PDB file of C-alpha atoms and ligand atoms in Angstrom:
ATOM      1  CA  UNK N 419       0.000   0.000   0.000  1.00 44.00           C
ATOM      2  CA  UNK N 420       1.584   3.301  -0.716  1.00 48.00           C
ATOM      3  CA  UNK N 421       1.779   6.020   1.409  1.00 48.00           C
ATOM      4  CA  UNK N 422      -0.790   9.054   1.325  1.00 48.00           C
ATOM      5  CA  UNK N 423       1.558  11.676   2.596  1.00 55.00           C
ATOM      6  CA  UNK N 424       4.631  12.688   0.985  1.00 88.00           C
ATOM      7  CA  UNK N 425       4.862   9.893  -2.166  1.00 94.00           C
ATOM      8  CA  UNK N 426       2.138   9.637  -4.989  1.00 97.00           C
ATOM      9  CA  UNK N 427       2.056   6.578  -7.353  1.00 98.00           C
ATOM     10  CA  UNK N 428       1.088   7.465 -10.642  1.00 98.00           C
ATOM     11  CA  UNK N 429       0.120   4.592 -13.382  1.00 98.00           C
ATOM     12  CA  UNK N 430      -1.760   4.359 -16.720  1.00 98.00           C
ATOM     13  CA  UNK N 431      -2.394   1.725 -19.340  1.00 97.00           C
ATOM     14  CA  UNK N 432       0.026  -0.142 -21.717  1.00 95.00           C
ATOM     15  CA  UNK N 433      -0.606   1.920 -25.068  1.00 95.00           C
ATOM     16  CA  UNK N 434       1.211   4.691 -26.391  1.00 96.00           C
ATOM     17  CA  UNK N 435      -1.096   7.979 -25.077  1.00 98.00           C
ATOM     18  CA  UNK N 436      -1.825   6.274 -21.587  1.00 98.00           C
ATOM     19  CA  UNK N 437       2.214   6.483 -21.606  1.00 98.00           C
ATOM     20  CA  UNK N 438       2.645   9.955 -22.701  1.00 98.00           C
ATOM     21  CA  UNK N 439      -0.271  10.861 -20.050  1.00 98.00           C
ATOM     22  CA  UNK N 440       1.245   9.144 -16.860  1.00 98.00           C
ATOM     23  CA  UNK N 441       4.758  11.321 -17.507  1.00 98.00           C
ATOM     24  CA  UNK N 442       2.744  14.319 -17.678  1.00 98.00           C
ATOM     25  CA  UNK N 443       0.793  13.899 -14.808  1.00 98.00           C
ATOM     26  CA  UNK N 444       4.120  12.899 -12.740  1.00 98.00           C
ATOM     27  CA  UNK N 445       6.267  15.604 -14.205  1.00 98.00           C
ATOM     28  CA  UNK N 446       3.491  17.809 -13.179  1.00 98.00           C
ATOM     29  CA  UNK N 447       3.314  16.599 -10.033  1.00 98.00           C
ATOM     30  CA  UNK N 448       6.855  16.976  -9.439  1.00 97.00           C
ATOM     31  CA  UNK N 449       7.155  20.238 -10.862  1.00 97.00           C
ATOM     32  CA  UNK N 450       4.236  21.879  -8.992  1.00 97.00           C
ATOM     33  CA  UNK N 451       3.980  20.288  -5.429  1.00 96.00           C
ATOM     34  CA  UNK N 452       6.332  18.952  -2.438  1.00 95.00           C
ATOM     35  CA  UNK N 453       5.144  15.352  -2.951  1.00 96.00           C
ATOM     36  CA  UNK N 454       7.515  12.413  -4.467  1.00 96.00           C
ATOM     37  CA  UNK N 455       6.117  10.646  -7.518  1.00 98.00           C
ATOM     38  CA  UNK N 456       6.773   6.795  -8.557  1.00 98.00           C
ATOM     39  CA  UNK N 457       6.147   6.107 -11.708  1.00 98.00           C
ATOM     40  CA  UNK N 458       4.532   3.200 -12.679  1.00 97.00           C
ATOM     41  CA  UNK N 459       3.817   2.868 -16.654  1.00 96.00           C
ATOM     42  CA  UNK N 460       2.115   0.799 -18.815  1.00 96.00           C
ATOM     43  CA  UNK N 461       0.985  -1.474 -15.718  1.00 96.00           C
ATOM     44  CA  UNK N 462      -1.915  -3.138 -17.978  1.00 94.00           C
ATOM     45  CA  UNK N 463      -5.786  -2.869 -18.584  1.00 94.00           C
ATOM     46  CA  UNK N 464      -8.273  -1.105 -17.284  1.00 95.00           C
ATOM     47  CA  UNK N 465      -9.224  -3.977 -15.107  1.00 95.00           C
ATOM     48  CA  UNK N 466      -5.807  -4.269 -13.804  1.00 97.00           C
ATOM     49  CA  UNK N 467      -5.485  -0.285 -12.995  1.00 98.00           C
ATOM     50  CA  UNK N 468      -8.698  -0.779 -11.690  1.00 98.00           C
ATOM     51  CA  UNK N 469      -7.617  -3.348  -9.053  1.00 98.00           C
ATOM     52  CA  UNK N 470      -4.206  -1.219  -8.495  1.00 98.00           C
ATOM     53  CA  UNK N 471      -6.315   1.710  -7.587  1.00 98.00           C
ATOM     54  CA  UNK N 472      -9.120   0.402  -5.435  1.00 97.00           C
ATOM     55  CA  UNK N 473      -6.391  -1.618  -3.366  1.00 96.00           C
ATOM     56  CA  UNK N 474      -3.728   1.611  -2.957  1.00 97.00           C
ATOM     57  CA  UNK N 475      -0.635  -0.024  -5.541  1.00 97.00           C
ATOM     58  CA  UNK N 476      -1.462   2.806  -7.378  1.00 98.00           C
ATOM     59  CA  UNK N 477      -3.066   6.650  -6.419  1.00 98.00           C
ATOM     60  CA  UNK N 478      -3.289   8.058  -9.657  1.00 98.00           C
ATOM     61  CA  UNK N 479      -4.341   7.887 -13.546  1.00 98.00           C
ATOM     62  CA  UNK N 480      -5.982   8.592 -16.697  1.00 98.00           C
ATOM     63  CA  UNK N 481      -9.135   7.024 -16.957  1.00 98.00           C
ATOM     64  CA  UNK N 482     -11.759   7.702 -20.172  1.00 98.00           C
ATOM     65  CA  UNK N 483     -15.552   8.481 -18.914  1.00 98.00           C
ATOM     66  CA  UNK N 484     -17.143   5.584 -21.319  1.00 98.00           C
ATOM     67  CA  UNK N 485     -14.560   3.144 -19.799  1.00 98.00           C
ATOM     68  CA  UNK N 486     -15.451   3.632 -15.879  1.00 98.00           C
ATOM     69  CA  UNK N 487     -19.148   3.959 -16.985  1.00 98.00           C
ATOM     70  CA  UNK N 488     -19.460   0.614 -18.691  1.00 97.00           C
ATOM     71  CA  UNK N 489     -16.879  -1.798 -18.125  1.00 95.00           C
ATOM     72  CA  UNK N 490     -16.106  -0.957 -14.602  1.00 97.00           C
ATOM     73  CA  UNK N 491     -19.227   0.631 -13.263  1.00 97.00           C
ATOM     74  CA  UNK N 492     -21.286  -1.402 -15.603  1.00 96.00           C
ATOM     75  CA  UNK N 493     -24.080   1.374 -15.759  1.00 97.00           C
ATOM     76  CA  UNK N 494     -26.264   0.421 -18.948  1.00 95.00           C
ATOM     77  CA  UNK N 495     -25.832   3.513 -22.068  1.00 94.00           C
ATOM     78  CA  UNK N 496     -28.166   5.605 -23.054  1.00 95.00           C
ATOM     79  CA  UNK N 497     -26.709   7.176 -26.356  1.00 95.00           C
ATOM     80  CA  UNK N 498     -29.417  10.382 -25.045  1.00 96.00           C
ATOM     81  CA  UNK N 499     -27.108  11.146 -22.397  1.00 97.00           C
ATOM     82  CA  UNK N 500     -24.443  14.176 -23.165  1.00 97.00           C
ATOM     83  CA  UNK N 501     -20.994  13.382 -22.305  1.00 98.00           C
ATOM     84  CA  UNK N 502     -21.477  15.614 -19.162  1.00 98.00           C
ATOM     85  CA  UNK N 503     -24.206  13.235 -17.749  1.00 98.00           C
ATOM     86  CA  UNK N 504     -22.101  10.272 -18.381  1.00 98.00           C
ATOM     87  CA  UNK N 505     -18.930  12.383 -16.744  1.00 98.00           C
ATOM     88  CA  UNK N 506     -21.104  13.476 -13.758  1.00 98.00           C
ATOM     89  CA  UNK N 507     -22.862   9.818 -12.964  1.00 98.00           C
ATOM     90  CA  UNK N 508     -19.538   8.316 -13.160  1.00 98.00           C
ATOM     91  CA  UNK N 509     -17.727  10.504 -10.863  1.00 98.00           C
ATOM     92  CA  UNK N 510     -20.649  10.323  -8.324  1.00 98.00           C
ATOM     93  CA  UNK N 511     -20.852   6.107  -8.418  1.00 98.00           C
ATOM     94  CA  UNK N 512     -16.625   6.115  -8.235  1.00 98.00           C
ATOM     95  CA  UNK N 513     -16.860   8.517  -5.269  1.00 98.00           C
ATOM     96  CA  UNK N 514     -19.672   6.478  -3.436  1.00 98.00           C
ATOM     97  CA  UNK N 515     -18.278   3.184  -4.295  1.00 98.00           C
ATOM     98  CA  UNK N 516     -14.431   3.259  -4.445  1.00 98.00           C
ATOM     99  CA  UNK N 517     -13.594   6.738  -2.787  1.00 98.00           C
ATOM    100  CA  UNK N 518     -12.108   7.448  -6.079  1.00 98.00           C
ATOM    101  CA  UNK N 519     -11.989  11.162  -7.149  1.00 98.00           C
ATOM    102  CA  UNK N 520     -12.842  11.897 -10.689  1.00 98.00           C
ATOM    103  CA  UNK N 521     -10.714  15.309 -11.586  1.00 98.00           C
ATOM    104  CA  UNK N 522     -11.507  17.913 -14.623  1.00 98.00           C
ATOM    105  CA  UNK N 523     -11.468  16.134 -17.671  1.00 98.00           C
ATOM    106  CA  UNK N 524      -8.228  16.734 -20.143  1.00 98.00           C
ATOM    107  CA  UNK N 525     -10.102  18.046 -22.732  1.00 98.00           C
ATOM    108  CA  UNK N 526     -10.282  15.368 -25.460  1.00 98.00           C
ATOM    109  CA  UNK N 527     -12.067  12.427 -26.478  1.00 98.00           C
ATOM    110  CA  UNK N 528     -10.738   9.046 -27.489  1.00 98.00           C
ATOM    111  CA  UNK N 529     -13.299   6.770 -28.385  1.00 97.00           C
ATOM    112  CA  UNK N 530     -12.944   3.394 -30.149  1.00 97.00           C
ATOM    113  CA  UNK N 531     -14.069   3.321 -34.294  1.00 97.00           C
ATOM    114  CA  UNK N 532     -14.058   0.485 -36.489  1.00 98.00           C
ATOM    115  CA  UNK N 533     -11.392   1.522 -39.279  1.00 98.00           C
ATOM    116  CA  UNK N 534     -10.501  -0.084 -42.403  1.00 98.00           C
ATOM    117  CA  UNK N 535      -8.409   0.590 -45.588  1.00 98.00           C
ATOM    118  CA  UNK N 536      -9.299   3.166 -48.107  1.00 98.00           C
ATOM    119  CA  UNK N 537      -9.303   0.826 -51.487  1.00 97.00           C
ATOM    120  CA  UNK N 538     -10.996  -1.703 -49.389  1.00 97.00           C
ATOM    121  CA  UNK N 539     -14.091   0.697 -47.830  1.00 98.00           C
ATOM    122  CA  UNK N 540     -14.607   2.379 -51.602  1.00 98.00           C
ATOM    123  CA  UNK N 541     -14.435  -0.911 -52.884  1.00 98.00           C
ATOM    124  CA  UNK N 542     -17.361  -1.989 -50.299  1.00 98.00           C
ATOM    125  CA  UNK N 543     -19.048   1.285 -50.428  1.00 98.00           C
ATOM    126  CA  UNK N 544     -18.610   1.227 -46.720  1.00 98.00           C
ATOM    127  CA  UNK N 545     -19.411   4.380 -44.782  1.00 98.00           C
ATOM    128  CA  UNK N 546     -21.345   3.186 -41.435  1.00 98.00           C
ATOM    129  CA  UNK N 547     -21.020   0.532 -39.129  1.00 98.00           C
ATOM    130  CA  UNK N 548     -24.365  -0.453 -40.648  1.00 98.00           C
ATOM    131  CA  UNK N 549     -22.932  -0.723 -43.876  1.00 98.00           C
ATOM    132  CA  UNK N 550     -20.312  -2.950 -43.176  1.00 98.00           C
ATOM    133  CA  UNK N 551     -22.606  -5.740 -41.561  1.00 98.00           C
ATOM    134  CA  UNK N 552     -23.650  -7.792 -45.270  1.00 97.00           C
ATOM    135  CA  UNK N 553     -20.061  -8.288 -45.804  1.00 98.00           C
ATOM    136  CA  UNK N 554     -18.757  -9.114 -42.423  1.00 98.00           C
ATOM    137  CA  UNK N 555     -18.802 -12.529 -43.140  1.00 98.00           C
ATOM    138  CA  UNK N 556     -15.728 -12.385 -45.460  1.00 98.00           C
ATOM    139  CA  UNK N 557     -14.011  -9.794 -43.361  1.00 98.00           C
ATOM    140  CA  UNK N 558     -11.300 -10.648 -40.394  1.00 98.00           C
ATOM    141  CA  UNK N 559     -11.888  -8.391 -37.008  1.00 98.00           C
ATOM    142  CA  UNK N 560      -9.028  -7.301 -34.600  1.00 98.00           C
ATOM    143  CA  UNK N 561      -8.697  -6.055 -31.606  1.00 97.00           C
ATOM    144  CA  UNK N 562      -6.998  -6.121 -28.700  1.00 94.00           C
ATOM    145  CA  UNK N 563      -7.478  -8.811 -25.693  1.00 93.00           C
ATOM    146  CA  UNK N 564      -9.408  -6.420 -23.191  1.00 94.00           C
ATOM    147  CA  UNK N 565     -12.113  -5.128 -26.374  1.00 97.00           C
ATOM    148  CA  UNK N 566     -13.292  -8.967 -26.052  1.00 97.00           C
ATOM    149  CA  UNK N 567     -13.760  -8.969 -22.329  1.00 95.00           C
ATOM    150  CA  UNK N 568     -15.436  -5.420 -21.842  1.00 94.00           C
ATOM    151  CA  UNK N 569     -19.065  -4.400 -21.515  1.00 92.00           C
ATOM    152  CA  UNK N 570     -18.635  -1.831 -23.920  1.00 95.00           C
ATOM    153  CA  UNK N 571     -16.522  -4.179 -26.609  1.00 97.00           C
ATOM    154  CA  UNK N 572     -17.005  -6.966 -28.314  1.00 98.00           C
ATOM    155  CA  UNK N 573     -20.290  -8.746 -27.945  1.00 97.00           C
ATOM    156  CA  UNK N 574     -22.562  -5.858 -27.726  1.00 97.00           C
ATOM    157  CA  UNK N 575     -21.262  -4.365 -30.502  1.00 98.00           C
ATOM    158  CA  UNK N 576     -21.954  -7.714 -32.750  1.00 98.00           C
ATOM    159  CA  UNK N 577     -25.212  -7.496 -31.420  1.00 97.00           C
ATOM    160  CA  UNK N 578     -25.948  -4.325 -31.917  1.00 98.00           C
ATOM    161  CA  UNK N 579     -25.669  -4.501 -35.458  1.00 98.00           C
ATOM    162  CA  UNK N 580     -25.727  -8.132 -35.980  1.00 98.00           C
ATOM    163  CA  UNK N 581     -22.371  -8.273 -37.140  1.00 98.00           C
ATOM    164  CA  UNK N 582     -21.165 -11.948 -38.184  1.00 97.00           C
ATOM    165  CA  UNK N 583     -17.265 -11.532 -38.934  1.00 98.00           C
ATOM    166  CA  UNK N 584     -15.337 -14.207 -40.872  1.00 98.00           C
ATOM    167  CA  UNK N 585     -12.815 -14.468 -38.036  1.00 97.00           C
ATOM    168  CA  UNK N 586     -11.638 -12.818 -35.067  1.00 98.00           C
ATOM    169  CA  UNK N 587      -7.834 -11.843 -33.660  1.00 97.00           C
ATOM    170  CA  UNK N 588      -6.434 -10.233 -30.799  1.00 96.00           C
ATOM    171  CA  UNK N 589      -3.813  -7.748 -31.418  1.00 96.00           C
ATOM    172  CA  UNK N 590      -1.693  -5.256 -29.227  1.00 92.00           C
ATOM    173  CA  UNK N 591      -3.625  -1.737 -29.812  1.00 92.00           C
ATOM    174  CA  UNK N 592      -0.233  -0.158 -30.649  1.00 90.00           C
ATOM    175  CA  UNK N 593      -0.206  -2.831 -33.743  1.00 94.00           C
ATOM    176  CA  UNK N 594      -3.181  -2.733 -35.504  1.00 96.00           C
ATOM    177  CA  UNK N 595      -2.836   0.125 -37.512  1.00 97.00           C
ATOM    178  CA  UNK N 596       0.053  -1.051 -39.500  1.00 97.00           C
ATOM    179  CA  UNK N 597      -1.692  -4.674 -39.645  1.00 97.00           C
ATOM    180  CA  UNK N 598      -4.562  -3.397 -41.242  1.00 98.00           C
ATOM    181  CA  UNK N 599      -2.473  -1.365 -43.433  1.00 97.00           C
ATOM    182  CA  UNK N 600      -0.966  -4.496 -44.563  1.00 97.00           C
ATOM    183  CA  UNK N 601      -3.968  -5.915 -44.743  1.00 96.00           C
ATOM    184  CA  UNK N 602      -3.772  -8.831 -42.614  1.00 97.00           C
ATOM    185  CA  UNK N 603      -6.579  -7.558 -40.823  1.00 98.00           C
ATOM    186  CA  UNK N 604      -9.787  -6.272 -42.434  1.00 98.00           C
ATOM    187  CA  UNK N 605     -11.805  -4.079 -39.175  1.00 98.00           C
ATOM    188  CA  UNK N 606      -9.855  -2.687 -36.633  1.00 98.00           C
ATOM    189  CA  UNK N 607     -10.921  -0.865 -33.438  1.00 98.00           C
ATOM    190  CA  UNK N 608      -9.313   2.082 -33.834  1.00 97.00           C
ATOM    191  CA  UNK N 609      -8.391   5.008 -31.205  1.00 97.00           C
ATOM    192  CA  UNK N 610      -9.591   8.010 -32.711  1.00 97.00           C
ATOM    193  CA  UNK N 611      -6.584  10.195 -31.131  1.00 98.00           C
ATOM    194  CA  UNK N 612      -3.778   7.792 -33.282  1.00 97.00           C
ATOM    195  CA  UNK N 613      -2.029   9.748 -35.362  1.00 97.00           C
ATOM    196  CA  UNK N 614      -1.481   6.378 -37.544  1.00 97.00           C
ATOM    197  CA  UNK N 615      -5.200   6.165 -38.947  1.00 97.00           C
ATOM    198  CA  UNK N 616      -4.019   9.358 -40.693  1.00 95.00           C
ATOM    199  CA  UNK N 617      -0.621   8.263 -41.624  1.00 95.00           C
ATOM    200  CA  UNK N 618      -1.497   5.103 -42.758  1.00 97.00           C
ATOM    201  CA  UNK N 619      -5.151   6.773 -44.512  1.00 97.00           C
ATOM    202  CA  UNK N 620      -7.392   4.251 -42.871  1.00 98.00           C
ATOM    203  CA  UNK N 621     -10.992   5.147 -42.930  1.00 98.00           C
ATOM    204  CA  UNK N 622     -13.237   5.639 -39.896  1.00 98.00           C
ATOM    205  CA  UNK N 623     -16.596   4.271 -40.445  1.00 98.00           C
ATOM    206  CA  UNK N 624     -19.856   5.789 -38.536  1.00 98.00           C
ATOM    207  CA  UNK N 625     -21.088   3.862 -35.692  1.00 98.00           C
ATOM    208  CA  UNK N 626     -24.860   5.279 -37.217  1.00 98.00           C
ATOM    209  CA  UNK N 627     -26.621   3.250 -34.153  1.00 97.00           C
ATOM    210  CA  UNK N 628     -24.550   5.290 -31.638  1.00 97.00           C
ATOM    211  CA  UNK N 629     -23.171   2.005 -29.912  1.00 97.00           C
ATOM    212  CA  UNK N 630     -19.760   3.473 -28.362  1.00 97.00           C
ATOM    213  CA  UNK N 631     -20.227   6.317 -25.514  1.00 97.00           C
ATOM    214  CA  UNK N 632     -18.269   8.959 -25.233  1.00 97.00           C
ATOM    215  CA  UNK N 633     -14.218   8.468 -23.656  1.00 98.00           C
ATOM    216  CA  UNK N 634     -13.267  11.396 -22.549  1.00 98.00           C
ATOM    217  CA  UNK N 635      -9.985  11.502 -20.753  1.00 98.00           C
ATOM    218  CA  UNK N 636     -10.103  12.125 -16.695  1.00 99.00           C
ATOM    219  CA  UNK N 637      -7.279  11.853 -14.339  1.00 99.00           C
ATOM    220  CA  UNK N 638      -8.449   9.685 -11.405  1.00 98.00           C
ATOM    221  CA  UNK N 639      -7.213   9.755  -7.897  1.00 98.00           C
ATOM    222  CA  UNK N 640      -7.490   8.227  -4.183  1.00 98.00           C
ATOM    223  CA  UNK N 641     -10.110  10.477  -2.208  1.00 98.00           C
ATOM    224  CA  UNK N 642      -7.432   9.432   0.446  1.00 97.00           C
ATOM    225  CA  UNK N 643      -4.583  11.278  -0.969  1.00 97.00           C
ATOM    226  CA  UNK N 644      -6.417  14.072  -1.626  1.00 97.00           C
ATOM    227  CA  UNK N 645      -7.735  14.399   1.755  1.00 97.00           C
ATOM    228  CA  UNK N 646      -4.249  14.031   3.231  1.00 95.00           C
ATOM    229  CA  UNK N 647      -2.684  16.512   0.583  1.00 96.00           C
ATOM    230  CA  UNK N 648      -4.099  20.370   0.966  1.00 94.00           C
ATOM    231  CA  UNK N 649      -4.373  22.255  -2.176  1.00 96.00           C
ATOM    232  CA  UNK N 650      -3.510  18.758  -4.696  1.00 97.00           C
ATOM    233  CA  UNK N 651      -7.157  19.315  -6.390  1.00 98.00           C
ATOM    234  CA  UNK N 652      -6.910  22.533  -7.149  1.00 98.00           C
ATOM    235  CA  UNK N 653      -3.225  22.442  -8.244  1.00 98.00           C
ATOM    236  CA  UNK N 654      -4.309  19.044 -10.170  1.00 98.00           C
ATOM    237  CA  UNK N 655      -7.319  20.727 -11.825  1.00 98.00           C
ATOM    238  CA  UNK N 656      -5.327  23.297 -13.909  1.00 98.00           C
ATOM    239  CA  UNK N 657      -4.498  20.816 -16.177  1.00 98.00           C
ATOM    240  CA  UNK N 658      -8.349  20.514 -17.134  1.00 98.00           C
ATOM    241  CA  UNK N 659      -8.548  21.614 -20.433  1.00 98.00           C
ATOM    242  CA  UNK N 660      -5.014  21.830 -21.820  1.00 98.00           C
ATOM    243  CA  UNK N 661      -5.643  19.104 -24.564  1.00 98.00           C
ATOM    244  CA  UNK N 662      -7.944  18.762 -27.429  1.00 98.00           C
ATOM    245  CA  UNK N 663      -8.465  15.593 -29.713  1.00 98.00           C
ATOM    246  CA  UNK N 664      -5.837  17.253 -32.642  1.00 98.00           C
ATOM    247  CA  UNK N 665      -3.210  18.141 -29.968  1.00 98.00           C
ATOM    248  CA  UNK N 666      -3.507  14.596 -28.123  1.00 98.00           C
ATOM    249  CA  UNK N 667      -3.285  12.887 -31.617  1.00 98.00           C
ATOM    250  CA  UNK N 668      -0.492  15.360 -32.424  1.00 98.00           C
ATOM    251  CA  UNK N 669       1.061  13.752 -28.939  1.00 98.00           C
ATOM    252  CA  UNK N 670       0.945  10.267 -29.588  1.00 98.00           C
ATOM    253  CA  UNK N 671       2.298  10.987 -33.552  1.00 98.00           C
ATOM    254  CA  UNK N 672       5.388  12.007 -31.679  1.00 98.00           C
ATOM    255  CA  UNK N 673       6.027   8.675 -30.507  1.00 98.00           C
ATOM    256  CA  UNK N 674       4.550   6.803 -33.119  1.00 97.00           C
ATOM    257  CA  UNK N 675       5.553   8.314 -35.922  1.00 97.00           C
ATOM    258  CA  UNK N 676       8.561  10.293 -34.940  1.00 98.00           C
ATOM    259  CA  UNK N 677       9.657   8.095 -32.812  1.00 97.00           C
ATOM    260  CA  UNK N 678      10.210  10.734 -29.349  1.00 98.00           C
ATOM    261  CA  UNK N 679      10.270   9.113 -25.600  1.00 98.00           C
ATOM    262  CA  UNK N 680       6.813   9.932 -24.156  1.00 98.00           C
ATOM    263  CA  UNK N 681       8.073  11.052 -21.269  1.00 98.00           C
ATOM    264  CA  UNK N 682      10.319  13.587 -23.495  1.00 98.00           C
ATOM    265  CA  UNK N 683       6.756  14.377 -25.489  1.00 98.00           C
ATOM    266  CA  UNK N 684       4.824  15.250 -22.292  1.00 98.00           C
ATOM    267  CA  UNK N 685       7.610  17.281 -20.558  1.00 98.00           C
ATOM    268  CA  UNK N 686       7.785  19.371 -23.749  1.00 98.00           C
ATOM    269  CA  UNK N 687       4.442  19.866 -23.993  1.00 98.00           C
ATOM    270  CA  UNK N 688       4.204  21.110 -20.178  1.00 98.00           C
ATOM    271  CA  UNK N 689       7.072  23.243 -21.107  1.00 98.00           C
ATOM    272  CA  UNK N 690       5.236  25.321 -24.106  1.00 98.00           C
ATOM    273  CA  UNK N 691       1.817  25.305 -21.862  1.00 98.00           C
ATOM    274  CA  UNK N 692       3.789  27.043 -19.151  1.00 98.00           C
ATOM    275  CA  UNK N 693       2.721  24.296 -16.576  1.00 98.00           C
ATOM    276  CA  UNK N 694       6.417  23.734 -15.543  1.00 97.00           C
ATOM    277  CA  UNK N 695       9.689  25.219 -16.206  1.00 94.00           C
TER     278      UNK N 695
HETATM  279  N1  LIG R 857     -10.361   3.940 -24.954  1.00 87.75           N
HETATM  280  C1  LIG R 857     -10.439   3.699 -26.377  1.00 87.75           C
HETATM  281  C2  LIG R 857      -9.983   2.619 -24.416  1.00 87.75           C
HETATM  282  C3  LIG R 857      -8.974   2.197 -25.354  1.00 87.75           C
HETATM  283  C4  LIG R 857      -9.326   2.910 -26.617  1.00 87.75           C
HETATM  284  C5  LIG R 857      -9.337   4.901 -24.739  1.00 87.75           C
HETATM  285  C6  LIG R 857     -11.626   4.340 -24.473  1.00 87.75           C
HETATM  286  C7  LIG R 857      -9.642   2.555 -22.948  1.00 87.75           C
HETATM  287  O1  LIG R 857      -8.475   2.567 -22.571  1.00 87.75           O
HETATM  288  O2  LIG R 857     -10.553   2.478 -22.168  1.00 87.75           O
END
């Protein structure tokens, strides 16, 4: 269990912008208050943060609003609700139920969306989700391991639309870009802030039935450490806001195009925002 005074753990998931967003929050940390910061990156899931968090391994990180709604809260979507509803319910359940702290969001949005190559979609006529479903019988699906086991993955979304796909793989999220680029995978589940649908010129289909929620980013954090650390909210809360869904997809591009540390990304970035020296 770590300690609440003096030392904050800071985690985040195993893909490319969960990196990037676990060095900003600790170089922020650092850089703005007395407390020591352990870093703990690419730890796993969301499941496995999850765990980390509710048992004290870990005090802070980046969760998405549609991913504690869902898959951990398991709260049933309404596609009426505005992302502020979703953000509000979830931070009230995580509050009552884990005496987690939802902060300000970050400011952007990264939800999942089928993708697929160009030549392929034109040659389909593909442009929505519903669209896709009288071929996906001669089409391969990827994803990665976790899309299969969550609420908001897998099996609702072949229900939703009644998709029946030719087969299915599991694939690390940082490699299915290039793989369905390459076309050994037809459908991927693409993270709208990768700057390697772009590169690559995938296309992002429509989910027209309104299946995914909304993901918007949210650093999370012990009620606990909060409580024990005067001022932490506040000082934690002026990074509400500094991103947008361009300059987030700008981020991870860094790394995954250009090959930067995203540790050396996210202290740059705090650097021209003025939020450390
Ligand atoms: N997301 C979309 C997922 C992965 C991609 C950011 C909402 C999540 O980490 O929950």
């Amino acid at each position: 269990t770590s300690d609440t005074k003096g030392k904050i753990v800071i985690s985040g998931k195993k893909f490319t912008e969960q990196v990037i967003l676990t060095h900003l929050l600790a170089e922020y940390v650092k850089a703005n208050t007395d407390l020591g910061v352990d870093v703990k990156d690419s730890l796993g899931g969301a499941f496995m943060l999850q765990q980390a968090i509710e048992n004290g391994d870990v005090d802070m990180y980046v969760e998405y609003t549609g991913t504690g709604y869902l898959n951990i809260l398991k709260q049933p979507y309404d596609p009426a609700k505005t992302p502020e509803q979703i953000y509000n319910e979830t931070k009230k359940l995580y509050k009552e139920k884990y005496n987690i702290a939802w902060l300000k969001p970050l400011g952007f949005n990264n939800t999942y969306a089928l993708a697929m190559r160009r030549d392929l979609a034109e040659k389909l006529g593909v442009k929505t989700y519903s669209d896709l479903v009288k071929h996906s019988s001669s089409l391969t699906f990827g994803s990665d391991a976790e899309f299969f086991e969550r609420s908001d993955g897998y099996d609702g979304l072949v229900d939703t639309y009644g998709f029946h796909f030719k087969k299915t793989v599991n694939i690390d999220p940082d490699l299915q870009y290039e793989a369905a680029k390459n076309g050994e995978i037809d459908i991927i589940t693409a993270y709208t802030t990768d700057a390697r649908i772009k590169k690559y010129d995938l296309v992002v289909l429509e989910d027209d039935k309104h299946y995914f929620p909304p993901y918007h980013a949210v650093p999370i954090i012990r009620q606990e450490v909060l409580n024990a650390n005067r001022g932490l909210e506040e000082k934690l809360n002026k990074l509400a806001s500094v991103l947008t869904d361009e300059k987030m997809m700008e981020l991870n591009g860094e790394v995954n195009l250009e090959g930067k540390h995203p540790r050396e990304v996210a202290i740059d970035f705090l650097k021209a925002e003025g939020l450390i020296d």
